[in-house]
Amino acid sequence: MLADSFGRLHTYLRISLTERCNLRCQYCMPAEGAELTPSPQLLSQNEIVRLANLFVSSGVTKIRLTGGEPTIRKDIEDICLQLSKLNGLKTLAMTTNGIVLANKLPRLKECGLSLLNISLDTLVPAKFELMTRRKGHERVMKSIDAAIELGYNPVKVNCVVMRGFNDDEICDFVELTREKPINVRFIEFMPFDGNVWNVKKLVPYSEMLDIVVKRFTGLTRIKDDPVETAKNFRIDGHQGTVSFITSMTEHFCAGCNRLRLLADGNFKVCLFGPSEVSLRDPLRSGVDDNELKEIIGAAIKRKKAAHAGMFDIAKTPNRPMIHIGG
């Protein structure tokens, strides 16, 4: 079920738990907001667990919970607990903005959350408010420290780099890795509906790397897993590491092992492809697990060899990131 026509085996499922968020990040949420799916049309906890079990029993070993913002879902602890018990699942991860994470994290860890990515695009509180259209920078920093204290190692910090906004902070982010077990992940700015993507805002991997190399000595490439999306580096004398997600300038489609289940039950085999198929509708119409597996398998078989390239992606209708899940 999980193999596509190019021989890629998909063992990583990203599940969006909600379209709602307590921030309004400019690259994720259109300025005018995004129309949210009515609650009855979103997957329930039981539906999420049933579908996740289908994937895990077929070979998925890693699940990442996304949003919107997953921590604002009231049953987030119960979902983590049930997913972490799935036989065959090795990693339960979450991507979060960290706004309400610090207080929830001890319980989430008890419920099986084993890996954490916290999104933070600036270390300057005023710029944080400009980017997210909300306050909360101090709370995100508190959540990063709370994760370290609870033993998450590394704590991954996702930073979307945009020219003219935060590209002057790249070295400041690298400094976070000096004394703490943080993996800073610099992400190339990607086009989604409503985020006013422009190639002039894109800071390519080669330029980001050059900035780091000029400031820090002893940068060493870490041998990456074949399905790794990041290019990972160690720096002499630093506890943490630095990574680059090069989706636009050096895509990693050939090793892609990722699938996405959206909050409304749509199944997406490529982040940048507009193609989606509903799993919610057949699930609610009473089909059995074998029929659901056939629908999933057929969608995976239609997955293309690679995305269309950044300029074509920018012109292709897709959903805003708030709907797809980070």
Tab-separated table of C-alpha atoms in Angstrom, residues 36-207:
chain	number	residue	atom	x	y	z
A	36	LEU	CA	-12.016	27.135	8.175
A	37	THR	CA	-13.712	23.788	7.676
A	38	PRO	CA	-16.818	23.442	9.891
A	39	SER	CA	-16.084	21.282	12.952
A	40	PRO	CA	-18.403	18.383	11.988
A	41	GLN	CA	-16.377	17.949	8.797
A	42	LEU	CA	-13.088	17.567	10.688
A	43	LEU	CA	-11.808	14.168	11.731
A	44	SER	CA	-12.760	13.052	15.214
A	45	GLN	CA	-10.260	11.535	17.625
A	46	ASN	CA	-11.524	8.030	16.871
A	47	GLU	CA	-11.303	8.623	13.107
A	48	ILE	CA	-7.741	9.924	13.419
A	49	VAL	CA	-6.670	6.892	15.442
A	50	ARG	CA	-8.404	4.439	13.099
A	51	LEU	CA	-6.754	5.921	10.013
A	52	ALA	CA	-3.372	6.188	11.741
A	53	ASN	CA	-3.602	2.527	12.714
A	54	LEU	CA	-4.219	1.628	9.063
A	55	PHE	CA	-1.031	3.400	8.039
A	56	VAL	CA	1.071	2.032	10.906
A	57	SER	CA	-0.127	-1.533	10.371
A	58	SER	CA	0.934	-1.122	6.722
A	59	GLY	CA	4.450	0.068	7.545
A	60	VAL	CA	4.410	3.703	8.707
A	61	THR	CA	6.916	4.057	11.577
A	62	LYS	CA	6.776	7.800	12.225
A	63	ILE	CA	3.814	10.129	12.761
A	64	ARG	CA	4.097	13.889	13.112
A	65	LEU	CA	1.200	15.918	14.495
A	66	THR	CA	0.730	19.345	12.915
A	67	GLY	CA	-1.986	21.993	12.479
A	68	GLY	CA	-2.935	24.787	12.444
A	69	GLU	CA	-1.575	24.590	15.939
A	70	PRO	CA	-1.954	21.062	17.347
A	71	THR	CA	-1.647	22.078	21.011
A	72	ILE	CA	-4.903	24.060	20.927
A	73	ARG	CA	-6.871	20.879	20.256
A	74	LYS	CA	-8.505	19.981	23.583
A	75	ASP	CA	-7.942	16.228	23.200
A	76	ILE	CA	-4.291	16.488	22.156
A	77	GLU	CA	-3.068	14.453	25.147
A	78	ASP	CA	-5.559	11.639	24.488
A	79	ILE	CA	-4.637	11.555	20.798
A	80	CYS	CA	-0.923	11.305	21.662
A	81	LEU	CA	-1.597	8.536	24.168
A	82	GLN	CA	-3.599	6.446	21.700
A	83	LEU	CA	-1.198	6.974	18.796
A	84	SER	CA	1.872	6.174	20.890
A	85	LYS	CA	0.367	2.763	21.676
A	86	LEU	CA	0.045	1.756	18.006
A	87	ASN	CA	2.049	-1.399	17.437
A	88	GLY	CA	4.908	-0.650	15.041
A	89	LEU	CA	5.084	3.117	15.562
A	90	LYS	CA	8.629	4.132	16.498
A	91	THR	CA	8.373	7.936	16.629
A	92	LEU	CA	5.550	10.291	17.585
A	93	ALA	CA	6.561	13.865	16.752
A	94	MET	CA	4.887	17.259	16.800
A	95	THR	CA	5.444	20.601	15.094
A	96	THR	CA	4.179	23.479	17.239
A	97	ASN	CA	4.500	27.243	17.532
A	98	GLY	CA	5.245	26.830	21.243
A	99	ILE	CA	2.793	29.470	22.453
A	100	VAL	CA	0.966	27.188	24.923
A	101	LEU	CA	3.407	24.279	24.850
A	102	ALA	CA	5.393	24.804	28.071
A	103	ASN	CA	2.506	23.944	30.405
A	104	LYS	CA	1.285	21.010	28.301
A	105	LEU	CA	4.627	19.404	27.560
A	106	PRO	CA	5.160	17.318	30.719
A	107	ARG	CA	1.851	15.541	30.161
A	108	LEU	CA	2.452	15.224	26.399
A	109	LYS	CA	5.771	13.528	27.100
A	110	GLU	CA	4.019	11.110	29.475
A	111	CYS	CA	1.548	10.387	26.648
A	112	GLY	CA	4.342	9.309	24.302
A	113	LEU	CA	5.412	12.452	22.419
A	114	SER	CA	9.009	11.618	21.552
A	115	LEU	CA	10.193	14.321	19.133
A	116	LEU	CA	9.548	18.055	19.008
A	117	ASN	CA	9.880	20.823	16.413
A	118	ILE	CA	9.160	24.376	17.561
A	119	SER	CA	8.625	27.065	14.916
A	120	LEU	CA	10.417	30.369	15.533
A	121	ASP	CA	11.366	32.773	12.750
A	122	THR	CA	12.951	35.607	14.711
A	123	LEU	CA	14.744	36.223	17.993
A	124	VAL	CA	13.512	39.843	18.071
A	125	PRO	CA	10.183	40.218	19.911
A	126	ALA	CA	9.021	43.189	17.798
A	127	LYS	CA	9.692	41.289	14.575
A	128	PHE	CA	7.904	38.245	16.014
A	129	GLU	CA	4.800	40.362	16.510
A	130	LEU	CA	5.105	41.721	12.967
A	131	MET	CA	5.470	38.253	11.434
A	132	THR	CA	2.846	36.438	13.510
A	133	ARG	CA	0.442	39.377	13.954
A	134	ARG	CA	0.357	38.370	17.645
A	135	LYS	CA	2.455	38.682	20.824
A	136	GLY	CA	4.118	35.630	22.385
A	137	HIS	CA	7.859	35.563	21.655
A	138	GLU	CA	8.762	35.091	25.325
A	139	ARG	CA	6.388	32.131	25.625
A	140	VAL	CA	8.019	30.373	22.661
A	141	MET	CA	11.476	30.811	24.187
A	142	LYS	CA	10.115	29.447	27.478
A	143	SER	CA	8.769	26.381	25.627
A	144	ILE	CA	12.167	25.722	24.006
A	145	ASP	CA	13.821	25.791	27.440
A	146	ALA	CA	11.061	23.604	28.917
A	147	ALA	CA	11.619	21.011	26.184
A	148	ILE	CA	15.356	20.947	26.894
A	149	GLU	CA	14.722	20.542	30.629
A	150	LEU	CA	12.389	17.613	29.936
A	151	GLY	CA	15.158	15.855	28.040
A	152	TYR	CA	14.146	16.358	24.399
A	153	ASN	CA	17.420	16.075	22.508
A	154	PRO	CA	17.641	17.657	20.136
A	155	VAL	CA	14.924	20.271	20.386
A	156	LYS	CA	14.371	21.189	16.748
A	157	VAL	CA	13.732	24.861	15.979
A	158	ASN	CA	12.215	25.554	12.547
A	159	CYS	CA	13.084	28.931	11.025
A	160	VAL	CA	11.652	30.019	7.661
A	161	VAL	CA	14.202	32.440	6.223
A	162	MET	CA	12.897	35.415	4.243
A	163	ARG	CA	15.062	38.074	2.636
A	164	GLY	CA	14.643	41.472	4.207
A	165	PHE	CA	12.924	40.075	7.288
A	166	ASN	CA	15.117	37.646	9.199
A	167	ASP	CA	18.053	36.763	6.945
A	168	ASP	CA	20.164	39.056	9.136
A	169	GLU	CA	19.502	36.730	12.116
A	170	ILE	CA	20.927	33.496	10.671
A	171	CYS	CA	24.097	33.651	12.773
A	172	ASP	CA	22.103	34.603	15.885
A	173	PHE	CA	20.068	31.427	15.441
A	174	VAL	CA	23.241	29.381	15.009
A	175	GLU	CA	24.447	30.794	18.352
A	176	LEU	CA	21.485	29.051	20.023
A	177	THR	CA	23.219	25.741	19.288
A	178	ARG	CA	26.444	26.653	21.097
A	179	GLU	CA	25.358	25.887	24.672
A	180	LYS	CA	22.097	23.980	24.162
A	181	PRO	CA	21.058	20.719	22.415
A	182	ILE	CA	19.114	22.606	19.751
A	183	ASN	CA	18.923	21.686	16.074
A	184	VAL	CA	18.202	24.902	14.188
A	185	ARG	CA	16.545	24.131	10.858
A	186	PHE	CA	16.697	26.914	8.271
A	187	ILE	CA	13.855	26.459	5.788
A	188	GLU	CA	13.703	28.015	2.332
A	189	PHE	CA	10.595	30.185	1.873
A	190	MET	CA	7.983	28.137	-0.026
A	191	PRO	CA	4.946	29.258	-2.039
A	192	PHE	CA	1.431	28.503	-0.752
A	193	ASP	CA	-1.905	30.147	-1.462
A	194	GLY	CA	-2.160	33.577	0.112
A	195	ASN	CA	1.409	33.930	1.424
A	196	VAL	CA	2.524	36.377	-1.318
A	197	TRP	CA	5.523	34.260	-2.273
A	198	ASN	CA	8.145	36.015	-4.349
A	199	VAL	CA	11.445	34.587	-5.506
A	200	LYS	CA	13.108	37.802	-4.297
A	201	LYS	CA	12.151	36.823	-0.726
A	202	LEU	CA	13.804	33.411	-1.133
A	203	VAL	CA	17.217	33.052	0.480
A	204	PRO	CA	18.718	29.946	-1.167
A	205	TYR	CA	20.530	27.255	0.792
A	206	SER	CA	23.866	28.121	-0.839
A	207	GLU	CA	23.631	31.703	0.417
